[in-house]
mmCIF file of C-alpha atoms and ligand atoms in Angstrom:
data_model
loop_
_atom_site.group_PDB
_atom_site.id
_atom_site.type_symbol
_atom_site.label_atom_id
_atom_site.label_comp_id
_atom_site.label_asym_id
_atom_site.label_seq_id
_atom_site.Cartn_x
_atom_site.Cartn_y
_atom_site.Cartn_z
ATOM 1 C CA MET O 30 116.610 15.459 -99.121
ATOM 2 C CA GLY O 31 117.253 11.746 -99.374
ATOM 3 C CA ASN O 32 115.321 8.923 -97.777
ATOM 4 C CA PRO O 33 116.289 7.970 -94.258
ATOM 5 C CA LEU O 34 117.317 4.309 -94.253
ATOM 6 C CA ARG O 35 114.737 2.305 -92.283
ATOM 7 C CA ALA O 36 115.610 -1.311 -93.068
ATOM 8 C CA VAL O 37 118.212 -3.595 -94.583
ATOM 9 C CA ILE O 38 116.960 -6.766 -96.268
ATOM 10 C CA PHE O 39 119.348 -9.697 -96.368
ATOM 11 C CA ASP O 40 119.385 -12.709 -98.724
ATOM 12 C CA VAL O 41 120.576 -15.836 -96.957
ATOM 13 C CA ASP O 42 122.228 -18.430 -99.260
ATOM 14 C CA GLY O 43 125.522 -16.961 -100.521
ATOM 15 C CA THR O 44 124.989 -13.670 -98.627
ATOM 16 C CA LEU O 45 124.758 -14.441 -94.897
ATOM 17 C CA ALA O 46 126.771 -17.598 -95.356
ATOM 18 C CA ASP O 47 128.403 -19.665 -98.135
ATOM 19 C CA THR O 48 125.805 -22.424 -97.894
ATOM 20 C CA GLU O 49 125.591 -23.851 -101.396
ATOM 21 C CA ARG O 50 128.749 -25.894 -102.318
ATOM 22 C CA ASP O 51 129.437 -27.486 -98.940
ATOM 23 C CA GLY O 52 125.905 -27.219 -97.410
ATOM 24 C CA HIS O 53 122.873 -27.569 -99.681
ATOM 25 C CA ARG O 54 124.780 -29.667 -102.312
ATOM 26 C CA PRO O 55 125.951 -32.459 -100.011
ATOM 27 C CA ALA O 56 122.535 -32.410 -98.276
ATOM 28 C CA PHE O 57 120.824 -33.091 -101.676
ATOM 29 C CA ASN O 58 123.316 -35.835 -102.385
ATOM 30 C CA ALA O 59 122.722 -37.456 -99.012
ATOM 31 C CA ALA O 60 118.947 -37.427 -99.653
ATOM 32 C CA PHE O 61 119.475 -38.966 -103.073
ATOM 33 C CA ARG O 62 121.648 -41.752 -101.641
ATOM 34 C CA GLU O 63 119.121 -42.429 -98.932
ATOM 35 C CA ALA O 64 116.360 -42.739 -101.545
ATOM 36 C CA GLY O 65 118.507 -45.218 -103.561
ATOM 37 C CA LEU O 66 118.837 -42.800 -106.461
ATOM 38 C CA PRO O 67 122.013 -42.855 -108.577
ATOM 39 C CA TRP O 68 122.145 -39.048 -108.752
ATOM 40 C CA GLU O 69 125.227 -37.170 -107.606
ATOM 41 C CA TRP O 70 125.446 -33.379 -107.933
ATOM 42 C CA GLY O 71 129.057 -32.448 -108.364
ATOM 43 C CA VAL O 72 130.444 -28.970 -107.710
ATOM 44 C CA GLU O 73 130.310 -27.865 -111.322
ATOM 45 C CA LEU O 74 126.900 -29.364 -112.121
ATOM 46 C CA TYR O 75 125.500 -27.739 -108.973
ATOM 47 C CA GLY O 76 126.681 -24.350 -110.152
ATOM 48 C CA GLU O 77 124.612 -24.866 -113.280
ATOM 49 C CA LEU O 78 121.607 -26.082 -111.327
ATOM 50 C CA LEU O 79 121.692 -22.909 -109.127
ATOM 51 C CA ALA O 80 120.111 -21.119 -112.094
ATOM 52 C CA VAL O 81 116.830 -22.400 -110.662
ATOM 53 C CA THR O 82 116.130 -21.197 -107.095
ATOM 54 C CA GLY O 83 114.270 -23.332 -104.563
ATOM 55 C CA GLY O 84 115.282 -26.912 -103.735
ATOM 56 C CA LYS O 85 112.088 -28.574 -104.947
ATOM 57 C CA GLU O 86 112.154 -26.549 -108.155
ATOM 58 C CA ARG O 87 115.896 -27.432 -108.574
ATOM 59 C CA ILE O 88 115.204 -31.179 -108.208
ATOM 60 C CA ARG O 89 112.420 -30.989 -110.812
ATOM 61 C CA HIS O 90 114.646 -28.992 -113.197
ATOM 62 C CA TYR O 91 117.438 -31.661 -112.844
ATOM 63 C CA MET O 92 114.926 -34.409 -113.577
ATOM 64 C CA GLU O 93 113.651 -32.605 -116.696
ATOM 65 C CA LYS O 94 117.194 -32.273 -117.937
ATOM 66 C CA TYR O 95 119.049 -35.410 -116.725
ATOM 67 C CA ALA O 96 116.503 -37.975 -115.527
ATOM 68 C CA PRO O 97 113.316 -37.471 -117.602
ATOM 69 C CA ALA O 98 112.164 -41.110 -117.138
ATOM 70 C CA ASP O 99 111.726 -40.372 -113.425
ATOM 71 C CA LEU O 100 109.127 -37.706 -114.243
ATOM 72 C CA ASN O 101 106.644 -40.498 -114.811
ATOM 73 C CA ARG O 102 106.656 -41.475 -111.146
ATOM 74 C CA SER O 103 103.092 -41.450 -109.670
ATOM 75 C CA GLY O 104 102.456 -38.597 -107.232
ATOM 76 C CA LEU O 105 105.527 -36.744 -108.570
ATOM 77 C CA ASP O 106 104.883 -33.537 -106.578
ATOM 78 C CA ASP O 107 104.634 -35.427 -103.286
ATOM 79 C CA TRP O 108 107.670 -37.574 -104.191
ATOM 80 C CA ILE O 109 109.754 -34.440 -104.837
ATOM 81 C CA ALA O 110 108.484 -32.899 -101.607
ATOM 82 C CA GLY O 111 109.468 -36.024 -99.642
ATOM 83 C CA LEU O 112 112.915 -36.119 -101.192
ATOM 84 C CA HIS O 113 113.291 -32.379 -100.412
ATOM 85 C CA GLN O 114 112.229 -32.958 -96.773
ATOM 86 C CA ALA O 115 115.026 -35.496 -96.459
ATOM 87 C CA LYS O 116 117.457 -32.972 -97.938
ATOM 88 C CA THR O 117 116.295 -30.385 -95.402
ATOM 89 C CA ARG O 118 116.897 -32.841 -92.566
ATOM 90 C CA HIS O 119 120.471 -33.425 -93.756
ATOM 91 C CA PHE O 120 121.094 -29.696 -94.216
ATOM 92 C CA LEU O 121 119.761 -28.844 -90.749
ATOM 93 C CA ALA O 122 122.006 -31.492 -89.221
ATOM 94 C CA LEU O 123 124.975 -29.932 -90.934
ATOM 95 C CA LEU O 124 124.060 -26.438 -89.681
ATOM 96 C CA GLU O 125 123.577 -27.759 -86.189
ATOM 97 C CA ARG O 126 127.040 -29.190 -86.226
ATOM 98 C CA GLY O 127 128.186 -25.577 -86.897
ATOM 99 C CA GLU O 128 129.758 -26.486 -90.224
ATOM 100 C CA ILE O 129 128.620 -23.277 -92.055
ATOM 101 C CA PRO O 130 130.103 -20.052 -90.655
ATOM 102 C CA LEU O 131 128.696 -16.585 -91.479
ATOM 103 C CA ARG O 132 130.530 -14.604 -94.165
ATOM 104 C CA PRO O 133 132.964 -11.797 -93.105
ATOM 105 C CA GLY O 134 131.315 -8.746 -91.698
ATOM 106 C CA VAL O 135 127.794 -10.253 -91.434
ATOM 107 C CA ALA O 136 127.600 -10.604 -87.600
ATOM 108 C CA ARG O 137 129.151 -7.128 -87.162
ATOM 109 C CA LEU O 138 126.829 -5.437 -89.530
ATOM 110 C CA LEU O 139 123.677 -7.065 -88.106
ATOM 111 C CA ARG O 140 124.762 -5.837 -84.592
ATOM 112 C CA GLU O 141 125.517 -2.339 -85.868
ATOM 113 C CA LEU O 142 122.186 -2.017 -87.637
ATOM 114 C CA ARG O 143 120.326 -3.149 -84.505
ATOM 115 C CA ALA O 144 122.281 -0.601 -82.454
ATOM 116 C CA ALA O 145 121.456 2.112 -84.975
ATOM 117 C CA LYS O 146 117.703 1.145 -84.761
ATOM 118 C CA ILE O 147 117.651 0.231 -88.436
ATOM 119 C CA LYS O 148 115.345 -2.728 -89.035
ATOM 120 C CA ILE O 149 116.742 -5.989 -90.384
ATOM 121 C CA ALA O 150 114.803 -8.459 -92.464
ATOM 122 C CA ILE O 151 115.364 -11.607 -94.537
ATOM 123 C CA ALA O 152 114.175 -12.435 -98.080
ATOM 124 C CA THR O 153 115.163 -15.867 -99.257
ATOM 125 C CA THR O 154 113.902 -18.763 -101.315
ATOM 126 C CA THR O 155 115.241 -21.294 -98.819
ATOM 127 C CA THR O 156 113.170 -23.288 -96.334
ATOM 128 C CA PRO O 157 112.311 -21.243 -93.148
ATOM 129 C CA GLU O 158 113.848 -23.731 -90.649
ATOM 130 C CA ASN O 159 117.183 -23.427 -92.593
ATOM 131 C CA VAL O 160 117.230 -19.767 -91.837
ATOM 132 C CA THR O 161 116.380 -19.943 -88.126
ATOM 133 C CA THR O 162 118.790 -22.857 -87.627
ATOM 134 C CA LEU O 163 121.646 -21.000 -89.350
ATOM 135 C CA LEU O 164 121.019 -17.891 -87.295
ATOM 136 C CA LYS O 165 120.784 -19.787 -84.049
ATOM 137 C CA SER O 166 123.923 -21.804 -84.638
ATOM 138 C CA ALA O 167 125.948 -18.806 -85.744
ATOM 139 C CA LEU O 168 124.542 -15.988 -83.553
ATOM 140 C CA GLY O 169 122.817 -17.594 -80.628
ATOM 141 C CA LYS O 170 119.280 -18.857 -79.899
ATOM 142 C CA ASP O 171 117.664 -15.430 -79.624
ATOM 143 C CA SER O 172 118.978 -14.168 -83.006
ATOM 144 C CA PRO O 173 115.937 -15.016 -85.162
ATOM 145 C CA GLY O 174 114.071 -12.561 -82.972
ATOM 146 C CA TRP O 175 116.385 -9.737 -84.019
ATOM 147 C CA PHE O 176 114.762 -9.718 -87.432
ATOM 148 C CA ASP O 177 111.578 -7.694 -87.974
ATOM 149 C CA VAL O 178 110.534 -9.891 -90.875
ATOM 150 C CA ILE O 179 111.752 -13.284 -92.112
ATOM 151 C CA GLY O 180 110.383 -14.007 -95.625
ATOM 152 C CA ALA O 181 111.342 -17.530 -96.735
ATOM 153 C CA GLY O 182 110.527 -20.581 -98.808
ATOM 154 C CA ASP O 183 107.064 -21.213 -100.212
ATOM 155 C CA ILE O 184 105.470 -18.166 -98.601
ATOM 156 C CA VAL O 185 105.159 -16.713 -102.125
ATOM 157 C CA PRO O 186 104.663 -19.145 -105.018
ATOM 158 C CA ALA O 187 107.004 -17.452 -107.517
ATOM 159 C CA LYS O 188 110.643 -17.627 -106.267
ATOM 160 C CA LYS O 189 113.549 -15.356 -107.240
ATOM 161 C CA PRO O 190 114.212 -13.949 -109.856
ATOM 162 C CA ALA O 191 110.565 -12.983 -109.286
ATOM 163 C CA PRO O 192 110.338 -9.917 -106.981
ATOM 164 C CA ASP O 193 107.444 -11.455 -104.976
ATOM 165 C CA ILE O 194 109.423 -12.346 -101.777
ATOM 166 C CA TYR O 195 110.788 -8.744 -101.692
ATOM 167 C CA PHE O 196 107.298 -7.257 -102.180
ATOM 168 C CA TRP O 197 106.064 -9.505 -99.379
ATOM 169 C CA VAL O 198 108.844 -8.429 -96.997
ATOM 170 C CA LEU O 199 108.348 -4.730 -97.841
ATOM 171 C CA GLU O 200 104.635 -5.054 -97.126
ATOM 172 C CA GLN O 201 105.274 -6.808 -93.799
ATOM 173 C CA LEU O 202 107.831 -4.097 -92.865
ATOM 174 C CA GLY O 203 105.305 -1.444 -93.856
ATOM 175 C CA LEU O 204 108.065 0.392 -95.784
ATOM 176 C CA ALA O 205 108.630 1.629 -99.380
ATOM 177 C CA ALA O 206 111.539 0.247 -101.373
ATOM 178 C CA GLN O 207 113.196 3.713 -101.225
ATOM 179 C CA GLN O 208 113.561 3.341 -97.490
ATOM 180 C CA CYS O 209 115.437 0.040 -97.704
ATOM 181 C CA ILE O 210 118.643 -1.464 -99.056
ATOM 182 C CA ALA O 211 119.009 -5.118 -100.138
ATOM 183 C CA LEU O 212 122.071 -7.312 -99.856
ATOM 184 C CA GLU O 213 122.344 -10.157 -102.349
ATOM 185 C CA ASP O 214 124.932 -12.447 -103.906
ATOM 186 C CA SER O 215 123.452 -13.678 -107.165
ATOM 187 C CA GLU O 216 121.978 -12.499 -110.470
ATOM 188 C CA ASN O 217 118.662 -14.137 -109.708
ATOM 189 C CA GLY O 218 118.648 -12.278 -106.375
ATOM 190 C CA LEU O 219 119.545 -8.951 -108.081
ATOM 191 C CA ARG O 220 116.830 -9.424 -110.640
ATOM 192 C CA ALA O 221 114.303 -9.797 -107.803
ATOM 193 C CA THR O 222 115.539 -6.790 -105.839
ATOM 194 C CA LEU O 223 115.675 -4.529 -108.901
ATOM 195 C CA ALA O 224 112.169 -5.511 -109.971
ATOM 196 C CA ALA O 225 111.041 -4.586 -106.446
ATOM 197 C CA GLY O 226 112.735 -1.144 -106.801
ATOM 198 C CA LEU O 227 115.413 -1.844 -104.126
ATOM 199 C CA ALA O 228 118.951 -0.419 -104.209
ATOM 200 C CA THR O 229 121.273 -3.435 -103.945
ATOM 201 C CA ILE O 230 124.775 -4.198 -102.802
ATOM 202 C CA ILE O 231 126.181 -7.480 -104.052
ATOM 203 C CA THR O 232 128.778 -9.553 -102.186
ATOM 204 C CA VAL O 233 129.908 -12.246 -104.614
ATOM 205 C CA SER O 234 130.503 -15.869 -103.860
ATOM 206 C CA ASP O 235 132.488 -18.409 -105.847
ATOM 207 C CA TYR O 236 129.405 -19.542 -107.691
ATOM 208 C CA THR O 237 128.243 -16.018 -108.573
ATOM 209 C CA ARG O 238 131.461 -14.105 -109.294
ATOM 210 C CA SER O 239 130.814 -14.166 -113.065
ATOM 211 C CA HIS O 240 127.137 -13.236 -112.906
ATOM 212 C CA ASP O 241 125.793 -10.066 -114.558
ATOM 213 C CA PHE O 242 125.339 -7.495 -111.782
ATOM 214 C CA THR O 243 124.243 -4.570 -113.946
ATOM 215 C CA GLY O 244 122.076 -2.287 -111.892
ATOM 216 C CA ALA O 245 123.693 -3.028 -108.535
ATOM 217 C CA VAL O 246 124.895 -0.005 -106.471
ATOM 218 C CA ALA O 247 128.150 -1.820 -105.759
ATOM 219 C CA VAL O 248 129.707 -5.260 -106.286
ATOM 220 C CA LEU O 249 132.012 -6.346 -103.437
ATOM 221 C CA SER O 250 134.168 -9.303 -102.514
ATOM 222 C CA ASP O 251 132.377 -9.408 -99.108
ATOM 223 C CA LEU O 252 131.116 -6.980 -96.481
ATOM 224 C CA GLY O 253 134.645 -6.466 -95.219
ATOM 225 C CA GLU O 254 135.893 -5.844 -91.719
ATOM 226 C CA PRO O 255 137.882 -2.853 -90.380
ATOM 227 C CA GLU O 256 141.025 -5.073 -90.251
ATOM 228 C CA ARG O 257 140.209 -6.734 -93.593
ATOM 229 C CA PRO O 258 138.527 -4.306 -96.017
ATOM 230 C CA PHE O 259 136.442 -5.538 -98.989
ATOM 231 C CA SER O 260 137.676 -5.299 -102.606
ATOM 232 C CA VAL O 261 135.443 -3.366 -104.920
ATOM 233 C CA LEU O 262 134.601 -5.212 -108.147
ATOM 234 C CA ALA O 263 132.213 -2.573 -109.478
ATOM 235 C CA GLY O 264 130.556 0.637 -108.354
ATOM 236 C CA ASN O 265 131.568 3.646 -106.299
ATOM 237 C CA VAL O 266 131.747 3.104 -102.509
ATOM 238 C CA HIS O 267 132.799 6.709 -101.753
ATOM 239 C CA GLY O 268 135.915 5.703 -99.797
ATOM 240 C CA HIS O 269 134.351 3.146 -97.523
ATOM 241 C CA GLY O 270 136.406 -0.008 -96.818
ATOM 242 C CA TRP O 271 133.784 -2.185 -95.057
ATOM 243 C CA VAL O 272 129.993 -2.143 -95.163
ATOM 244 C CA ASP O 273 128.720 -0.578 -91.936
ATOM 245 C CA ALA O 274 125.515 1.133 -90.818
ATOM 246 C CA GLN O 275 127.036 4.543 -91.646
ATOM 247 C CA MET O 276 127.907 3.531 -95.163
ATOM 248 C CA LEU O 277 124.369 2.230 -95.829
ATOM 249 C CA VAL O 278 122.738 5.321 -94.345
ATOM 250 C CA ALA O 279 124.948 7.581 -96.605
ATOM 251 C CA LEU O 280 124.186 5.436 -99.617
ATOM 252 C CA ASN O 281 120.496 5.739 -99.169
ATOM 253 C CA GLN O 282 120.795 9.482 -98.633
ATOM 254 C CA ARG O 283 122.706 9.865 -101.908
ATOM 255 C CA LYS O 284 120.215 7.654 -103.745
ATOM 256 C CA GLY O 285 117.403 10.014 -102.666
ATOM 257 C CA GLU O 286 119.442 13.054 -103.755
ATOM 258 C CA GLU O 287 120.139 11.533 -107.120
ATOM 259 C CA VAL O 288 116.506 10.853 -107.737
ATOM 260 C CA SER O 289 115.351 14.336 -106.700
ATOM 261 C CA THR O 290 118.005 16.320 -108.725
HETATM 262 C C1 XBP V 317 118.769 -19.881 -102.536
HETATM 263 C C2 XBP V 317 118.274 -21.119 -103.157
HETATM 264 C C3 XBP V 317 117.796 -22.192 -102.322
HETATM 265 C C4 XBP V 317 118.834 -23.112 -101.670
HETATM 266 C C5 XBP V 317 118.152 -24.377 -101.292
HETATM 267 O O1 XBP V 317 118.595 -18.809 -103.407
HETATM 268 O O2 XBP V 317 118.221 -21.215 -104.355
HETATM 269 O O3 XBP V 317 117.052 -22.957 -103.134
HETATM 270 O O4 XBP V 317 119.796 -23.496 -102.683
HETATM 271 O O5 XBP V 317 117.186 -24.182 -100.384
HETATM 272 P P1 XBP V 317 118.641 -17.301 -102.849
HETATM 273 P P2 XBP V 317 115.886 -25.136 -100.306
HETATM 274 O O6 XBP V 317 119.896 -17.143 -102.138
HETATM 275 O O7 XBP V 317 118.613 -16.495 -104.154
HETATM 276 O O8 XBP V 317 117.400 -17.045 -102.027
HETATM 277 O O9 XBP V 317 116.288 -26.495 -100.656
HETATM 278 O O10 XBP V 317 115.466 -25.003 -98.751
HETATM 279 O O11 XBP V 317 114.842 -24.618 -101.169
HETATM 280 MG MG1 MG V 318 121.619 -15.967 -102.551
#
């Protein structure tokens, strides 16, 4: 007998919405301009910088590689935190203008899971206000309350690919990894979910299409919609054309059966 599915845990950036190229990246650049810095993160460079999760960590990584002289600034941690606060302000403004839509199938799946009484949760490295503002602007002001747990930002010190945020969310949910499925878009995210023992479905984004997704249950173009099914890049989806509550329940059931045979 498999495990009944009790919760689905969603990553945010790249999974709920395509936030990186036209959201976080221009927000970083706006903060740099405002601070009088000559830094400009182009589309390709940003793809490289995404190897490091967390905005503050990404700024520091960039400085180590491309602007080492700036590491000698006094009060470096506070300076980075201030720069990142400005970036968050720009990113929130962009979200509030409704410039970042949810990816295909996301709104439908969230509603179906709620209707099926399957819990929904968030595990992300991004800043908490970014999550609630994205949800409110895309799904309405009550939508953050739909989630049983929102794990975000600095709530755990070690960000993805460390599994800590997923362990934190599982503990808050009061569930075992076997009772949950994770949805991610990146290799760092997958490394985090696998280390936490979670079965994972990947929906790729432009920045993550070429990542190594070994260990994922399935790698899909997106969650799909009945009128626009997903394409399967890897894995066996047992005839499903879009990710719905029924597909996830069946997947978790099979997972349990595989383990017990
Ligand atoms: C998302 C991130 C975040 C965002 C920026 O990774 O790496 O750092 O790019 O957010 P994941 P902040 O999708 O794997 O959680 O600037 O708010 O940190
Ligand atoms: Mg992501």
